[in-house]
Amino acid sequence: MSDTHPTHLLFDFFGTLVHYSESRTEQGYHASHALLRRFGADLTYAEFLTDWAALCADFDRRSDVDDHEFSMVDVGTEFLAAALGTTPARADVEAFVEAYVREWNTGVRYPEGIADLIRGLAARYRLAVVTNTHHPPLVPGHLAAMGIRDCFEVVITSVEVGWRKPHPTIYATALSALGVTAAAAAFVGDTYAADFEGPRRAGMTAFLIDPRGIHRVPEEHRLGSVFDLPIRCTK
């Protein structure tokens, strides 16, 4: 880890730049269920949520073995095949995924002042987002809605790289896209393995959002929220 001040800041997205619900059921998915019924599935709403959550959890378990990433299309294809008893049309999978993601997004909230924070940092540093996600358009779409997409030189997503944090490939991909060495970069996030331990192993400085002090990290690298970053970066 470098002791020099970074020139590049790499941000996690979910839990760092936005608040969100990790749940795959609590947001309410009645439009997704209605579409599923139109495709010919006879699952009740409760059955749909139970089966969907179980399949997503199974995909997560498979990825936990080596940190390979899966896409929403992968999950949607397997789910519709089971629900319909036949191989689904690609257009049906894409329509189902879009409906589900739209409803999942109701659990995403933008912190007050986040756009001003990022614009201020962009005036002093080169910025990137490096995030785990199963749907390529999701994070760029949120950044555009927040009015800060142009602040980030690159947006690196696990689903496009094929590997999720903390796999070393995703950090290497981000640094290569920026054309910078690890020593010049700092990573900011809220998950210990993905956003602190992984970046440090890659040679970066790391700051962990850990307001309750759950993890054993140096106090100068602990943040109460992302809004503490400007002070930490100048120390």
XYZ file of C-alpha atoms in Angstrom:
235
model
C 0.000 0.000 0.000
C 1.346 3.417 -0.950
C 1.939 6.134 1.641
C 1.680 8.893 -1.000
C -1.521 10.800 -1.668
C -3.550 9.117 -4.410
C -4.218 10.691 -7.787
C -7.052 8.258 -8.602
C -10.069 7.265 -6.523
C -11.908 4.019 -7.265
C -15.379 3.680 -5.765
C -17.603 0.765 -4.986
C -21.195 1.647 -5.909
C -23.867 -0.165 -3.873
C -23.643 0.757 -0.210
C -20.995 3.375 -0.969
C -22.414 5.895 -3.439
C -26.039 4.794 -2.971
C -28.145 3.180 -0.277
C -29.926 0.013 -1.352
C -31.752 -3.102 -0.243
C -29.984 -6.391 -0.885
C -33.299 -8.249 -0.767
C -34.505 -9.995 -3.900
C -38.101 -10.117 -2.662
C -39.070 -7.271 -0.309
C -39.264 -4.493 -2.921
C -42.433 -5.951 -4.451
C -42.369 -7.699 -7.821
C -45.960 -7.805 -9.016
C -45.170 -6.574 -12.535
C -42.498 -9.260 -12.905
C -44.937 -11.889 -11.692
C -47.636 -10.675 -14.073
C -45.204 -10.957 -16.975
C -44.245 -14.441 -15.864
C -47.913 -15.425 -15.861
C -48.362 -13.998 -19.358
C -45.526 -16.208 -20.534
C -47.536 -19.210 -19.301
C -46.120 -19.977 -15.837
C -48.675 -21.001 -13.195
C -46.661 -19.952 -10.139
C -48.425 -17.949 -7.457
C -46.786 -14.695 -6.390
C -45.442 -16.308 -3.210
C -44.129 -19.309 -5.150
C -42.467 -17.002 -7.655
C -40.605 -15.085 -4.959
C -39.569 -18.242 -3.126
C -38.301 -19.994 -6.241
C -36.562 -16.872 -7.558
C -34.775 -16.176 -4.268
C -33.671 -19.794 -3.999
C -32.249 -19.814 -7.518
C -30.393 -16.522 -6.968
C -28.928 -17.915 -3.751
C -27.784 -20.990 -5.655
C -26.061 -18.808 -8.264
C -24.366 -16.920 -5.425
C -23.101 -20.168 -3.912
C -21.636 -21.211 -7.247
C -19.876 -17.857 -7.606
C -18.519 -17.996 -4.067
C -16.310 -20.907 -5.113
C -14.012 -18.766 -7.272
C -15.635 -15.289 -7.542
C -16.758 -15.731 -11.145
C -19.691 -13.457 -11.935
C -23.095 -14.329 -13.396
C -25.578 -12.138 -15.203
C -29.251 -11.485 -14.676
C -29.799 -13.057 -18.081
C -28.149 -16.262 -16.809
C -30.509 -16.375 -13.829
C -33.535 -15.338 -15.869
C -32.908 -18.022 -18.468
C -32.601 -20.800 -15.897
C -35.588 -19.532 -13.932
C -37.927 -19.247 -16.921
C -36.853 -22.646 -18.230
C -37.899 -24.215 -14.925
C -41.099 -22.169 -14.585
C -42.240 -22.756 -18.164
C -40.906 -26.271 -18.678
C -39.225 -25.291 -21.938
C -36.316 -23.235 -23.242
C -37.443 -19.586 -23.089
C -37.116 -17.181 -25.990
C -34.273 -14.705 -25.569
C -36.718 -11.804 -25.921
C -38.829 -13.182 -23.073
C -35.770 -13.526 -20.835
C -34.702 -9.963 -21.554
C -38.210 -8.617 -20.925
C -38.424 -10.484 -17.615
C -34.988 -9.277 -16.513
C -35.831 -5.669 -17.362
C -39.086 -5.878 -15.404
C -37.370 -7.439 -12.406
C -34.482 -4.954 -12.363
C -36.925 -2.052 -12.644
C -38.752 -3.262 -9.529
C -35.529 -4.100 -7.673
C -34.397 -0.535 -8.305
C -37.147 0.820 -6.081
C -34.886 -0.114 -3.172
C -32.043 2.146 -4.377
C -31.794 5.626 -2.830
C -29.369 8.458 -3.520
C -27.819 10.109 -0.428
C -28.408 13.838 -0.153
C -25.313 15.730 -1.280
C -23.675 12.814 -3.105
C -23.548 14.589 -6.470
C -21.833 17.646 -4.963
C -19.324 15.408 -3.179
C -18.389 13.552 -6.354
C -18.130 16.715 -8.446
C -15.822 18.193 -5.835
C -13.615 15.107 -5.828
C -13.579 15.004 -9.640
C -11.994 18.445 -9.632
C -9.012 17.038 -7.685
C -8.777 13.359 -8.692
C -9.455 11.033 -11.574
C -12.400 8.836 -10.617
C -13.701 5.372 -11.445
C -16.423 3.023 -10.257
C -15.544 -0.636 -9.725
C -18.636 -2.557 -8.723
C -20.157 -5.988 -8.447
C -23.393 -6.160 -10.411
C -25.290 -8.718 -12.468
C -26.712 -6.299 -15.045
C -24.399 -4.176 -17.249
C -26.650 -1.092 -17.718
C -27.645 -0.831 -14.043
C -24.816 1.213 -12.514
C -24.166 3.518 -15.496
C -27.904 4.213 -15.551
C -27.903 5.220 -11.899
C -24.825 7.412 -12.329
C -26.558 9.202 -15.202
C -29.715 9.669 -13.126
C -27.583 11.097 -10.322
C -26.031 13.566 -12.758
C -22.467 12.345 -12.174
C -21.745 9.846 -14.946
C -19.348 12.290 -16.583
C -17.321 12.515 -13.355
C -16.095 8.932 -13.744
C -13.463 8.117 -16.310
C -14.403 4.436 -16.339
C -17.130 2.239 -14.880
C -15.922 -1.330 -14.381
C -18.599 -3.937 -13.652
C -18.051 -7.504 -12.528
C -20.565 -8.867 -15.011
C -18.588 -7.415 -17.920
C -15.197 -8.453 -16.523
C -16.480 -11.932 -15.635
C -15.040 -11.814 -12.108
C -16.433 -10.137 -8.998
C -14.569 -8.412 -6.209
C -12.419 -9.540 -4.462
C -11.010 -11.452 -7.449
C -7.748 -9.723 -8.470
C -8.754 -9.536 -12.131
C -11.379 -6.857 -11.587
C -8.924 -4.512 -9.838
C -6.292 -5.134 -12.508
C -8.866 -4.393 -15.199
C -9.773 -1.089 -13.561
C -6.148 0.009 -13.141
C -5.369 -0.938 -16.734
C -8.395 0.993 -18.028
C -7.206 4.051 -16.117
C -3.603 3.561 -17.177
C -2.385 3.931 -13.604
C -0.335 1.930 -11.136
C -1.880 0.576 -7.948
C 0.368 2.839 -5.872
C -1.382 5.935 -7.258
C -4.900 4.674 -6.523
C -7.156 4.501 -3.491
C -10.228 2.297 -3.233
C -13.355 3.313 -1.326
C -16.135 0.926 -0.328
C -18.241 -0.606 2.398
C -17.404 -4.331 2.205
C -14.257 -5.563 3.928
C -13.155 -8.366 1.588
C -14.205 -6.697 -1.656
C -13.391 -3.061 -0.947
C -10.571 -3.128 1.595
C -8.709 -6.422 1.726
C -8.859 -7.071 -2.032
C -7.647 -3.605 -3.092
C -4.837 -3.681 -0.512
C -3.662 -7.043 -1.847
C -3.634 -5.414 -5.294
C -1.331 -2.688 -3.951
C -3.823 0.125 -3.485
C -4.599 2.272 -0.496
C -8.108 1.470 0.768
C -10.735 3.251 2.842
C -13.539 1.236 4.406
C -16.951 2.624 5.309
C -17.363 1.033 8.724
C -19.136 3.452 11.067
C -19.653 0.869 13.814
C -16.034 -0.252 13.851
C -16.827 -3.866 13.060
C -13.620 -4.578 11.162
C -10.019 -4.298 12.280
C -8.732 -1.549 10.016
C -6.449 1.386 10.830
C -8.559 4.270 12.101
C -7.149 6.603 9.459
C -8.615 4.267 6.834
C -12.054 3.944 8.423
C -14.934 6.138 7.204
C -18.257 6.861 8.833
C -19.620 7.404 5.329
C -18.283 8.307 1.915
C -18.645 11.956 2.932
C -15.622 11.547 5.245
C -13.348 10.788 2.293
C -12.107 14.312 1.444
C -10.632 14.729 4.937
C -9.047 11.260 4.951
C -7.460 11.708 1.526
C -5.620 14.835 2.592
C -4.102 13.354 5.762
